[in-house]
Coordinates of N, CA and C in Angstrom, one line a residue:
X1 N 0.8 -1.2 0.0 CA 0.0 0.0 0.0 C 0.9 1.2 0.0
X2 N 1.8 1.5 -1.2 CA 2.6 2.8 -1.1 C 2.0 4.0 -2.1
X3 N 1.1 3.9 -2.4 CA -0.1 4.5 -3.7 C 1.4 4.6 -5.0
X4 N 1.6 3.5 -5.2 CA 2.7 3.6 -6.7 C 1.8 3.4 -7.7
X5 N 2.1 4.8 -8.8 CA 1.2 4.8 -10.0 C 1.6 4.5 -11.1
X6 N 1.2 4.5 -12.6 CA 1.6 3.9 -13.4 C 1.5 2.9 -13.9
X7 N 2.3 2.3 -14.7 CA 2.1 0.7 -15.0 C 3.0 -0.2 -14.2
X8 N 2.7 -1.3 -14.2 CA 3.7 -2.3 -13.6 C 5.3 -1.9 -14.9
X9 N 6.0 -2.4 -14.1 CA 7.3 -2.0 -15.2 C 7.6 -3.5 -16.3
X10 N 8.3 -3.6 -17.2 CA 8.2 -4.8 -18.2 C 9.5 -5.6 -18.1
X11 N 9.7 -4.7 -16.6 CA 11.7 -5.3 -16.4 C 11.2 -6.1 -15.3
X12 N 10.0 -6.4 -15.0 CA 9.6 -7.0 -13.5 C 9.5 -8.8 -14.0
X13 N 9.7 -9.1 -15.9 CA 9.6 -10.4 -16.0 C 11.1 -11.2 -15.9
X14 N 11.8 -10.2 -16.3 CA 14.0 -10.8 -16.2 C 13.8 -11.2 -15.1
X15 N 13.3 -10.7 -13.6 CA 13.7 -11.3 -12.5 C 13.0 -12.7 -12.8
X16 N 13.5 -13.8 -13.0 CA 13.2 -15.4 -12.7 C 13.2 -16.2 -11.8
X17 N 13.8 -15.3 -10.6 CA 14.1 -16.3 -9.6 C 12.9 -15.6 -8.2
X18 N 11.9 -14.8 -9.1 CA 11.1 -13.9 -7.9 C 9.9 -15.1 -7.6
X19 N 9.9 -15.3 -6.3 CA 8.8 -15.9 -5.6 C 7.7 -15.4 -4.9
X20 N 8.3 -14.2 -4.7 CA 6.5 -13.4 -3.5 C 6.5 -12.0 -4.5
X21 N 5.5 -11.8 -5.5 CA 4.9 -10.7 -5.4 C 3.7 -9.9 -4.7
X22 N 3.5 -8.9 -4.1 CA 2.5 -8.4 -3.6 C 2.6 -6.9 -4.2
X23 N 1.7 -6.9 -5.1 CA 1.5 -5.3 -5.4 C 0.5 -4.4 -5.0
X24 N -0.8 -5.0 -4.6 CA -2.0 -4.5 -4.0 C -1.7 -3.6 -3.4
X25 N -3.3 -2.7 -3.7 CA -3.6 -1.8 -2.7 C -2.4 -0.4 -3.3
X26 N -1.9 -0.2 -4.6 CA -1.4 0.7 -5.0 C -2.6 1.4 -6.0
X27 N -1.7 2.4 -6.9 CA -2.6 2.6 -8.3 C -2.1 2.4 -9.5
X28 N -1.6 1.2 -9.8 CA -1.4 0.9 -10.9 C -1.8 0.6 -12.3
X29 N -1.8 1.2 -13.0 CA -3.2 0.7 -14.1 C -2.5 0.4 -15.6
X30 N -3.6 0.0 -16.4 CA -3.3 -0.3 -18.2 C -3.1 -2.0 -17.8
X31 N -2.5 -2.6 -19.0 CA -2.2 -3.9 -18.6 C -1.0 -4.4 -18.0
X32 N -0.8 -5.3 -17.5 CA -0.1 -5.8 -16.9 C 0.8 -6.2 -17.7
X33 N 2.5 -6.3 -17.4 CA 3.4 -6.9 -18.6 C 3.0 -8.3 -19.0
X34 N 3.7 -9.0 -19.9 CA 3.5 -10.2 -20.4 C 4.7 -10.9 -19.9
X35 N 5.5 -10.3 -19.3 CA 6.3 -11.0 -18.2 C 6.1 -11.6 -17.0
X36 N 4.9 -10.9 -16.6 CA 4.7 -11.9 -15.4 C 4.4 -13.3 -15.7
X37 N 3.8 -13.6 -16.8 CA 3.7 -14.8 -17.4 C 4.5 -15.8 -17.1
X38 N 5.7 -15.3 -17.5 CA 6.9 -16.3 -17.4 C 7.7 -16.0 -16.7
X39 N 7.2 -15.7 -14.7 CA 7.6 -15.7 -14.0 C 7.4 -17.1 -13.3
X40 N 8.2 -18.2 -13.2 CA 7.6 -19.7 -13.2 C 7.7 -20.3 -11.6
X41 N 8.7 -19.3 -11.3 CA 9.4 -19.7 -9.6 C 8.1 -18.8 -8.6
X42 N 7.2 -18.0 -8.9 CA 6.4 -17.2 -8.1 C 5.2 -18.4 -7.0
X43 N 5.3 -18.1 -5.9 CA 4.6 -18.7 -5.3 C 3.5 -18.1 -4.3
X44 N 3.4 -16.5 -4.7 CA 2.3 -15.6 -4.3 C 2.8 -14.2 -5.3
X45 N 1.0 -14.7 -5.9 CA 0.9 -13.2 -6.5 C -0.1 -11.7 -6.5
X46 N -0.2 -11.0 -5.7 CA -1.2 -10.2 -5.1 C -1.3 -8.7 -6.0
X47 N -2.2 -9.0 -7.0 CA -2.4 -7.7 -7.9 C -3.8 -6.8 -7.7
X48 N -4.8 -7.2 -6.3 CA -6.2 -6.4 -5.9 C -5.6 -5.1 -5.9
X49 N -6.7 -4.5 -6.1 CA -7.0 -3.0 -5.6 C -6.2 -1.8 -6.3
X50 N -6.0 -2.3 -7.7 CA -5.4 -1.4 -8.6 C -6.5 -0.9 -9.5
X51 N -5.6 -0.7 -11.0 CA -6.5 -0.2 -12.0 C -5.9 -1.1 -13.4
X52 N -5.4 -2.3 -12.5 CA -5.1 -3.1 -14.3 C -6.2 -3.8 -14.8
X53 N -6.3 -3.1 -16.1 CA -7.2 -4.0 -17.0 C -6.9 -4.8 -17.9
X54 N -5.6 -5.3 -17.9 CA -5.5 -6.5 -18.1 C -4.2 -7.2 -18.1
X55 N -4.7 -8.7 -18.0 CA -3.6 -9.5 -17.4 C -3.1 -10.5 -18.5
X56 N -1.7 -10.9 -18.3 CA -1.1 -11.6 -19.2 C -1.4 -13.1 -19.0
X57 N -1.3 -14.4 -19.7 CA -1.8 -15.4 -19.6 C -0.8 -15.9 -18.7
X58 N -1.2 -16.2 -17.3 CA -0.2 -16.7 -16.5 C -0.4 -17.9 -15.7
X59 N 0.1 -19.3 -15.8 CA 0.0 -20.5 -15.9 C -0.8 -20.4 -13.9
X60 N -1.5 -21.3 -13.6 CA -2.2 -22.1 -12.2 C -1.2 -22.3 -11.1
X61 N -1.2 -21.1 -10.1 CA 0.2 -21.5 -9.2 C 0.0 -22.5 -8.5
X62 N 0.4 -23.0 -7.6 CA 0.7 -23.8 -6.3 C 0.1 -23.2 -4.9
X63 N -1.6 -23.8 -4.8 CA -2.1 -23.5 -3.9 C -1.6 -23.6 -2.4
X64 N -0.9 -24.9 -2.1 CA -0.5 -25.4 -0.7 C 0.3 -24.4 0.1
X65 N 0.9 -23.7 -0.3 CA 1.1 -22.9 0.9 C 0.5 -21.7 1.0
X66 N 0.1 -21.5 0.3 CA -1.3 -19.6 0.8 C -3.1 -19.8 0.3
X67 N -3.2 -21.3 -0.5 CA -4.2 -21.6 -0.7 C -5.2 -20.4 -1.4
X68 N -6.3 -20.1 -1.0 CA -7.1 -19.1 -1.9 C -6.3 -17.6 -2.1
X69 N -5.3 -17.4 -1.3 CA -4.5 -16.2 -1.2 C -3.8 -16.3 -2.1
X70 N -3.3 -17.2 -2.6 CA -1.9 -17.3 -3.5 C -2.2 -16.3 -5.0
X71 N -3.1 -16.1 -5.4 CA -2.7 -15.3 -6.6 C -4.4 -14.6 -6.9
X72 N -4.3 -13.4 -6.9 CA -5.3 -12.9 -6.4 C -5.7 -11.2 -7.3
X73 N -6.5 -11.1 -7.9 CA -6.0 -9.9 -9.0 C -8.0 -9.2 -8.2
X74 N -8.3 -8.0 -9.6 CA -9.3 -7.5 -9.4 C -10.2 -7.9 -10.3
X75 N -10.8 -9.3 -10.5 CA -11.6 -10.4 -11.4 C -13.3 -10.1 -11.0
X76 N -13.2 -9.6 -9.9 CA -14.5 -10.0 -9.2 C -15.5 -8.7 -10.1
X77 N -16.8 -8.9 -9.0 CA -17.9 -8.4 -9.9 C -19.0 -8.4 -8.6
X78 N -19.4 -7.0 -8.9 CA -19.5 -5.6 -10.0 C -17.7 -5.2 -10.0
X79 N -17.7 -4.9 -11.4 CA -16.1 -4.6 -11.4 C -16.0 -3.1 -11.7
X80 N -14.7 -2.7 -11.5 CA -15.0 -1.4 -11.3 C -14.5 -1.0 -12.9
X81 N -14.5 -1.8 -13.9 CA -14.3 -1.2 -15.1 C -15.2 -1.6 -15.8
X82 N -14.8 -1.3 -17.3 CA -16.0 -0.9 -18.4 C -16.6 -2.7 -18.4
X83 N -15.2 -3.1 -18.6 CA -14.8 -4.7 -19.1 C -14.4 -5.4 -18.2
X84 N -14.8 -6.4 -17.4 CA -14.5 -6.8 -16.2 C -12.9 -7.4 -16.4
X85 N -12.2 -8.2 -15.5 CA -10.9 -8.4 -15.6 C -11.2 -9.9 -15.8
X86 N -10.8 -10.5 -16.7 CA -10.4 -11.9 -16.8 C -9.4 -12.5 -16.2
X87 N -9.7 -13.2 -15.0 CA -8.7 -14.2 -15.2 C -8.8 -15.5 -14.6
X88 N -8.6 -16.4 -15.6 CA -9.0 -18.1 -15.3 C -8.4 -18.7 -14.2
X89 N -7.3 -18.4 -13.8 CA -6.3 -19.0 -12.3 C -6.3 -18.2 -11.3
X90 N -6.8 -17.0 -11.5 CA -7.1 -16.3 -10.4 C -7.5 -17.3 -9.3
X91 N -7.1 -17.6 -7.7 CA -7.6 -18.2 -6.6 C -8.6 -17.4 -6.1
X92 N -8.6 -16.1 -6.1 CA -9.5 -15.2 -5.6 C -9.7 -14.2 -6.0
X93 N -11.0 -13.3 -6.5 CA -11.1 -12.3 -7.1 C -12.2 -11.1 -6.1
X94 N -11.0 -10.3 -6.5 CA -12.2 -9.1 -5.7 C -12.8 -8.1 -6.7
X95 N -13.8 -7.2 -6.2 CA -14.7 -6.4 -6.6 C -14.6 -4.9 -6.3
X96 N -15.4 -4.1 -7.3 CA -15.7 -2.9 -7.0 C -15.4 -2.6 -5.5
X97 N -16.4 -3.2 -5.0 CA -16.8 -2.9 -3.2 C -15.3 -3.1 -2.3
X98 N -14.3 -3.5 -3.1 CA -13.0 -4.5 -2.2 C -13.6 -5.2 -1.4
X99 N -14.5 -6.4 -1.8 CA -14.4 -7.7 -1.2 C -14.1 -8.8 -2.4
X100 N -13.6 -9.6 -1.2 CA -12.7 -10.2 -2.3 C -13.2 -11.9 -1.6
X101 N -13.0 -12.9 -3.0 CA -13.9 -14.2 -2.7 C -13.6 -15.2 -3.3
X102 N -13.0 -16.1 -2.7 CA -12.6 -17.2 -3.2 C -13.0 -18.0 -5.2
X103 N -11.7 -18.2 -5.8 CA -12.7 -19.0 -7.4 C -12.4 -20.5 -6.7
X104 N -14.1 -20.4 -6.3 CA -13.8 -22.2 -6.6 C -14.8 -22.5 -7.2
X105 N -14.6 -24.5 -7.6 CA -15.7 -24.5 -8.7 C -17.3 -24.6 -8.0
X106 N -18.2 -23.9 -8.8 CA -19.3 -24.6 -7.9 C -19.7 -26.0 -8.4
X107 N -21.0 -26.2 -7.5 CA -21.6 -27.3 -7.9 C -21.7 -27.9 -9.4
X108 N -22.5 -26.9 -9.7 CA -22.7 -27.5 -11.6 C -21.4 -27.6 -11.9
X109 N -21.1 -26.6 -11.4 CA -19.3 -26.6 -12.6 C -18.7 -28.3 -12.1
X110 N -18.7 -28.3 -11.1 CA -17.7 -29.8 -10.2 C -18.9 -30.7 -11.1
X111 N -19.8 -31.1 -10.9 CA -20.5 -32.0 -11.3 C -21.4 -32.1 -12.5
X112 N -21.9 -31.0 -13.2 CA -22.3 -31.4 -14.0 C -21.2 -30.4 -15.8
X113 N -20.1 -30.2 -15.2 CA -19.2 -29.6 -16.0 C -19.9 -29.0 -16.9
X114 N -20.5 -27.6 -16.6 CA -21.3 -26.7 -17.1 C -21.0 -25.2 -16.9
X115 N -21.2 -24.2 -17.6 CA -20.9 -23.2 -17.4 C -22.1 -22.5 -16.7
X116 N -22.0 -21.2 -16.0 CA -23.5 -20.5 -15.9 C -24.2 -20.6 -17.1
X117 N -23.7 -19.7 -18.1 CA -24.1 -19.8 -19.0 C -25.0 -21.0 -19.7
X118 N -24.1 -22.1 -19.9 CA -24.7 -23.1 -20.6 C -26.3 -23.3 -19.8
X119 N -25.5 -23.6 -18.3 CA -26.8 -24.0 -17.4 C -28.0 -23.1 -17.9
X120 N -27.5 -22.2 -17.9 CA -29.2 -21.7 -17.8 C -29.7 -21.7 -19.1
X121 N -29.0 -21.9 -20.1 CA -29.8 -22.1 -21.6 C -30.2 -23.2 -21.5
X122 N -29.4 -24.6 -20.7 CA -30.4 -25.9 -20.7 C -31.6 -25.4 -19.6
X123 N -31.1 -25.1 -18.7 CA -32.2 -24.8 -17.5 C -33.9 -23.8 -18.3
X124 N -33.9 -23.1 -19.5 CA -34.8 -22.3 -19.9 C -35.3 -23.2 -20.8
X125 N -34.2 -23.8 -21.2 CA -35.2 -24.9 -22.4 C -35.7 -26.0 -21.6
X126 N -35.5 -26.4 -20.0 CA -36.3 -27.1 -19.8 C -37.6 -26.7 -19.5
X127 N -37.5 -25.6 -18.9 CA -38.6 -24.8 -18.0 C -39.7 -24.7 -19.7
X128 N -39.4 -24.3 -20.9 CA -40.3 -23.8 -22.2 C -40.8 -25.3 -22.4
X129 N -40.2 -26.4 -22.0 CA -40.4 -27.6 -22.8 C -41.8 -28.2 -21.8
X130 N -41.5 -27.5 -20.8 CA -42.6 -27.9 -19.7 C -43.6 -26.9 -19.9
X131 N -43.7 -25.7 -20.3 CA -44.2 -24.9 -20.5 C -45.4 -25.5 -21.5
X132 N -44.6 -26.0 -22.5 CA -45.6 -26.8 -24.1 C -46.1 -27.9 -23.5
X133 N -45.7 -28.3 -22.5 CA -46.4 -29.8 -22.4 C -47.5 -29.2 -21.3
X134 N -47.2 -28.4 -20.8 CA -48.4 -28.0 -19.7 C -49.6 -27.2 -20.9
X135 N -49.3 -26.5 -22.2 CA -49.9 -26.0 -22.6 C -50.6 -26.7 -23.7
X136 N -50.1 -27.7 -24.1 CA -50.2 -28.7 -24.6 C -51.6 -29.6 -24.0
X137 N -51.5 -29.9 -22.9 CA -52.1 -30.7 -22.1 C -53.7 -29.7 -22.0
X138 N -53.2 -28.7 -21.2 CA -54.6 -27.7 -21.8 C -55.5 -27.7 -22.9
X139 N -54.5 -27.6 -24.0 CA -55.5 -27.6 -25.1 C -56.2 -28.9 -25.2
X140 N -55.6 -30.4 -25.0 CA -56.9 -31.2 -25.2 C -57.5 -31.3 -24.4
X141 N -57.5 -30.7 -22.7 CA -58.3 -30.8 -22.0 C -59.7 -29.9 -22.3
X142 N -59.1 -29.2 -23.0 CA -60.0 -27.6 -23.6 C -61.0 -28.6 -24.5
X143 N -59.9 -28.9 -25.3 CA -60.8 -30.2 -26.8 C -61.8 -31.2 -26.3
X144 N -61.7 -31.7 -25.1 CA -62.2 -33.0 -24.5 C -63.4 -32.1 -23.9
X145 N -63.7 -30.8 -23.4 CA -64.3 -30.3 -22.6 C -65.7 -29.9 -23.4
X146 N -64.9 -29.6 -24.6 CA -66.0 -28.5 -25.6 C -66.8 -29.9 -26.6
X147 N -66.6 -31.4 -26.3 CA -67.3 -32.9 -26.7 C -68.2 -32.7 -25.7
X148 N -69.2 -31.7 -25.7 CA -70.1 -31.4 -24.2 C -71.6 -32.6 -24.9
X149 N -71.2 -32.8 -26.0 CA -72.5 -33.8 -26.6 C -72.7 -35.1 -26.3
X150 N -71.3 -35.4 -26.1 CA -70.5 -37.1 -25.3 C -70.2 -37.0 -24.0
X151 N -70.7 -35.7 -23.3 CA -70.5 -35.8 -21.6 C -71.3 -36.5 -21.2
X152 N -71.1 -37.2 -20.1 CA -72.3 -37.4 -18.9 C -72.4 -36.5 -18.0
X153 N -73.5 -36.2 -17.2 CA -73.6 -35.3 -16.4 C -72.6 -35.3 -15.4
X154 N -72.0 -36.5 -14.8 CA -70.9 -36.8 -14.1 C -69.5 -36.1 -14.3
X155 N -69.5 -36.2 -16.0 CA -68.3 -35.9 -16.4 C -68.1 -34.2 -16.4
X156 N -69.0 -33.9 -16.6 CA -69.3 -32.3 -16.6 C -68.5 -31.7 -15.2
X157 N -69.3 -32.3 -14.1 CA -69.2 -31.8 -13.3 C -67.8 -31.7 -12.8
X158 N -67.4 -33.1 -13.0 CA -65.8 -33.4 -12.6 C -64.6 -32.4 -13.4
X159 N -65.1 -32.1 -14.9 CA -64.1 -31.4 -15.4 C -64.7 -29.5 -14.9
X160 N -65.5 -29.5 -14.0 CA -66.4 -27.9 -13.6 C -65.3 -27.6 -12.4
X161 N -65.2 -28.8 -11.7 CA -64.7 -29.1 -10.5 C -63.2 -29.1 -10.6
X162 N -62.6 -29.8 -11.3 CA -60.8 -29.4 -11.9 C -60.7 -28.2 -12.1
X163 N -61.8 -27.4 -13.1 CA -61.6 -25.9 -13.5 C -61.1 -24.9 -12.0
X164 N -61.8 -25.3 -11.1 CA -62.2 -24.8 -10.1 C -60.9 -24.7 -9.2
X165 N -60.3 -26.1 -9.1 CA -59.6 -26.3 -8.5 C -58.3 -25.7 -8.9
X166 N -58.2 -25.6 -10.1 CA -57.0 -25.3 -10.9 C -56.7 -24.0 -10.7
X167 N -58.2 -23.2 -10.6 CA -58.4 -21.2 -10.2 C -57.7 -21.4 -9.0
X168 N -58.1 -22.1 -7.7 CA -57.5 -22.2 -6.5 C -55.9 -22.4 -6.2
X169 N -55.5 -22.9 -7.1 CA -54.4 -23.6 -6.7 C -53.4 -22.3 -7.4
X170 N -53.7 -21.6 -9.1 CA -53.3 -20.5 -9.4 C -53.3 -18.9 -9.0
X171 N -54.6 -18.8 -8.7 CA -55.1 -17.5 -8.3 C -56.2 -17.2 -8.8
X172 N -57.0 -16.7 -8.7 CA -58.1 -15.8 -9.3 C -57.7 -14.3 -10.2
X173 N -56.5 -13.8 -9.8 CA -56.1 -13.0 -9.8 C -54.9 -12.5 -10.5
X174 N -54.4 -13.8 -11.0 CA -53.2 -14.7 -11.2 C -53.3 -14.6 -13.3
X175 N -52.6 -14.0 -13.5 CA -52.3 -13.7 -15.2 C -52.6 -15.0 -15.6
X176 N -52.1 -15.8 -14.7 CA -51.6 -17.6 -15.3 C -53.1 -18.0 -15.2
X177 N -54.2 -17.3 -14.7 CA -55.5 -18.4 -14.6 C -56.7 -18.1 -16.2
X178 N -55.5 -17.2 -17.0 CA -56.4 -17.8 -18.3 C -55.9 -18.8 -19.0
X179 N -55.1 -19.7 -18.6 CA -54.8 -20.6 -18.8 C -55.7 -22.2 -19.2
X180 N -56.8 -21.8 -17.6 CA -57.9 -22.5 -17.6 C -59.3 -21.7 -18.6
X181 N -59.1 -20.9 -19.6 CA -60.1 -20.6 -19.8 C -59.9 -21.1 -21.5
X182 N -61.3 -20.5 -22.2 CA -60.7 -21.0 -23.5 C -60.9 -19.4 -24.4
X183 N -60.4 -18.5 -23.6 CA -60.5 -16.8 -24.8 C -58.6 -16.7 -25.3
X184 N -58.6 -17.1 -26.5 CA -57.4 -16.9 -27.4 C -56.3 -15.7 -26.6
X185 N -57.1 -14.9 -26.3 CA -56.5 -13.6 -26.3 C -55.9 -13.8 -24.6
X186 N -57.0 -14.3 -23.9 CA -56.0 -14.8 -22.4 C -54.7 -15.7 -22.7
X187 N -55.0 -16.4 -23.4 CA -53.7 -17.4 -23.2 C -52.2 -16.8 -23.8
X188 N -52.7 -15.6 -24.7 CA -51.5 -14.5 -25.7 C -51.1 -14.6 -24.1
X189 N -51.6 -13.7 -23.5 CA -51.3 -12.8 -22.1 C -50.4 -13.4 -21.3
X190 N -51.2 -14.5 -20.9 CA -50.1 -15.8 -20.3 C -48.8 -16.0 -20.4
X191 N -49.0 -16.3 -21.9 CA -47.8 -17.0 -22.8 C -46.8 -15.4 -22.4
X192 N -47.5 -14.3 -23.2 CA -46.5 -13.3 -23.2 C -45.8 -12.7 -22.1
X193 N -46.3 -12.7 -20.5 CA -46.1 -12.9 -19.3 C -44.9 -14.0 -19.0
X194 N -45.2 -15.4 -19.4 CA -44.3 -16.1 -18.8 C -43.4 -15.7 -20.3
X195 N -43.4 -15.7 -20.8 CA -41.9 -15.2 -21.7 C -40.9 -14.0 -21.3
X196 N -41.7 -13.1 -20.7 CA -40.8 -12.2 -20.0 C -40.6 -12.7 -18.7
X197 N -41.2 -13.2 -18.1 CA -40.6 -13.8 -16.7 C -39.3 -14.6 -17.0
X198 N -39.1 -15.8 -18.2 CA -37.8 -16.2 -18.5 C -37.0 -16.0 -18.7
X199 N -37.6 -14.4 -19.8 CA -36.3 -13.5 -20.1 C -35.4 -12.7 -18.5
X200 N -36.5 -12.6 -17.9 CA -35.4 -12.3 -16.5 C -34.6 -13.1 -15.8
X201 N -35.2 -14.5 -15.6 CA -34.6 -15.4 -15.1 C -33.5 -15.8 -15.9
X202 N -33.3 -15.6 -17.1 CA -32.1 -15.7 -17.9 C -31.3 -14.2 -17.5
X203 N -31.6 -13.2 -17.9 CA -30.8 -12.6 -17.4 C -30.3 -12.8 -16.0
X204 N -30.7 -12.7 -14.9 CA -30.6 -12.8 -13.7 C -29.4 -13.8 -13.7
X205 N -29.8 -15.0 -14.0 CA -28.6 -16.4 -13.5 C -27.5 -16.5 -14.7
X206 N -27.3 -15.3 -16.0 CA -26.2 -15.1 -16.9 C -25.3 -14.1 -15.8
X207 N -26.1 -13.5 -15.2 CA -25.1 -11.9 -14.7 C -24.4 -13.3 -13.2

């Protein structure tokens, strides 16, 4: 923390034999050399709380002795530039706010080897695919409903009684309860409703 400004210098990659860097907490900015890259002996490297926007491709250190500390830049998010900072080996990335937070993989990533991204474009096409089959399912219950010539009075009642129950269980009040009805123009509403509902949930779980 000596507020040193400028760029990192490009004479900082000749040193080969450097093992601890800590630069944090200065004001350093632009990109970083491409020497640190092929700094190979480095066993902590501490670049938070600058103004570098960008970093050179620099190989996965050696966690065991500083673990999430070991190499640690300003990756995180909300970031405080235009273009967030990349970096794939980063152990920990901090943010706008200076808090700073471990990269580890999550769940999907560890187990179903998935990106956010990907996830949620599978995750939306399942949620639309369920969507058609629920809407799907409506329409021949709609088709089965309006054979009012082949009801029994039994059956009437039972499908009056579903209608009913379906209001309850959605809302009365509820966009989604023209779903149970049969006016064209309610089900637009629905449909066009839960399409913007996805569209946020996609946004939401991409950011």
């Amino acid at each position: 923390d000596n507020d040193i400004k400028e760029s990192i210098p490009t004479q900082i990659g000749l040193l080969s034999k450097l093992t601890y860097l800590r630069l944090s907490y200065n004001a350093f900015t632009g990109a970083a050399p491409v020497g640190l890259g092929e700094l190979t002996q480095v066993k902590l490297l501490q670049l938070q709380s600058n103004r570098i926007t960008e970093l050179p491709n620099i190989p996965e250190l050696d966690k065991s002795l500083y673990s999430s500390s070991t190499f640690v830049s300003d990756c995180g998010v909300p970031s405080a530039f235009d273009e967030p900072l990349e970096c794939d080996n980063c152990t920990m990335c901090c943010n706008a706010n200076e808090d700073c937070y471990p990269q580890e993989d999550t769940l999907i990533a560890e187990h179903l080897d998935l990106n956010y991204s990907t996830f949620a474009a599978v995750l939306i096409a399942c949620f639309i695919a369920l969507c058609c089959m629920v809407a799907l399912s409506l329409y021949l219950f709609s088709k089965r409903k309006n054979q009012g010539n082949a009801l029994t009075t039994s059956t009437e009642k039972r499908l009056e009684e579903d209608d009913k129950y379906a209001l309850s269980r959605i809302g009365k009040e509820s966009v989604y309860s023209y779903f149970v009805t049969e006016k064209p123009v309610g089900w637009l509403a629905a449909f066009a409703t839960l399409g913007i509902q996805i569209g946020i949930l996609a946004f939401f779980v991409m950011a």
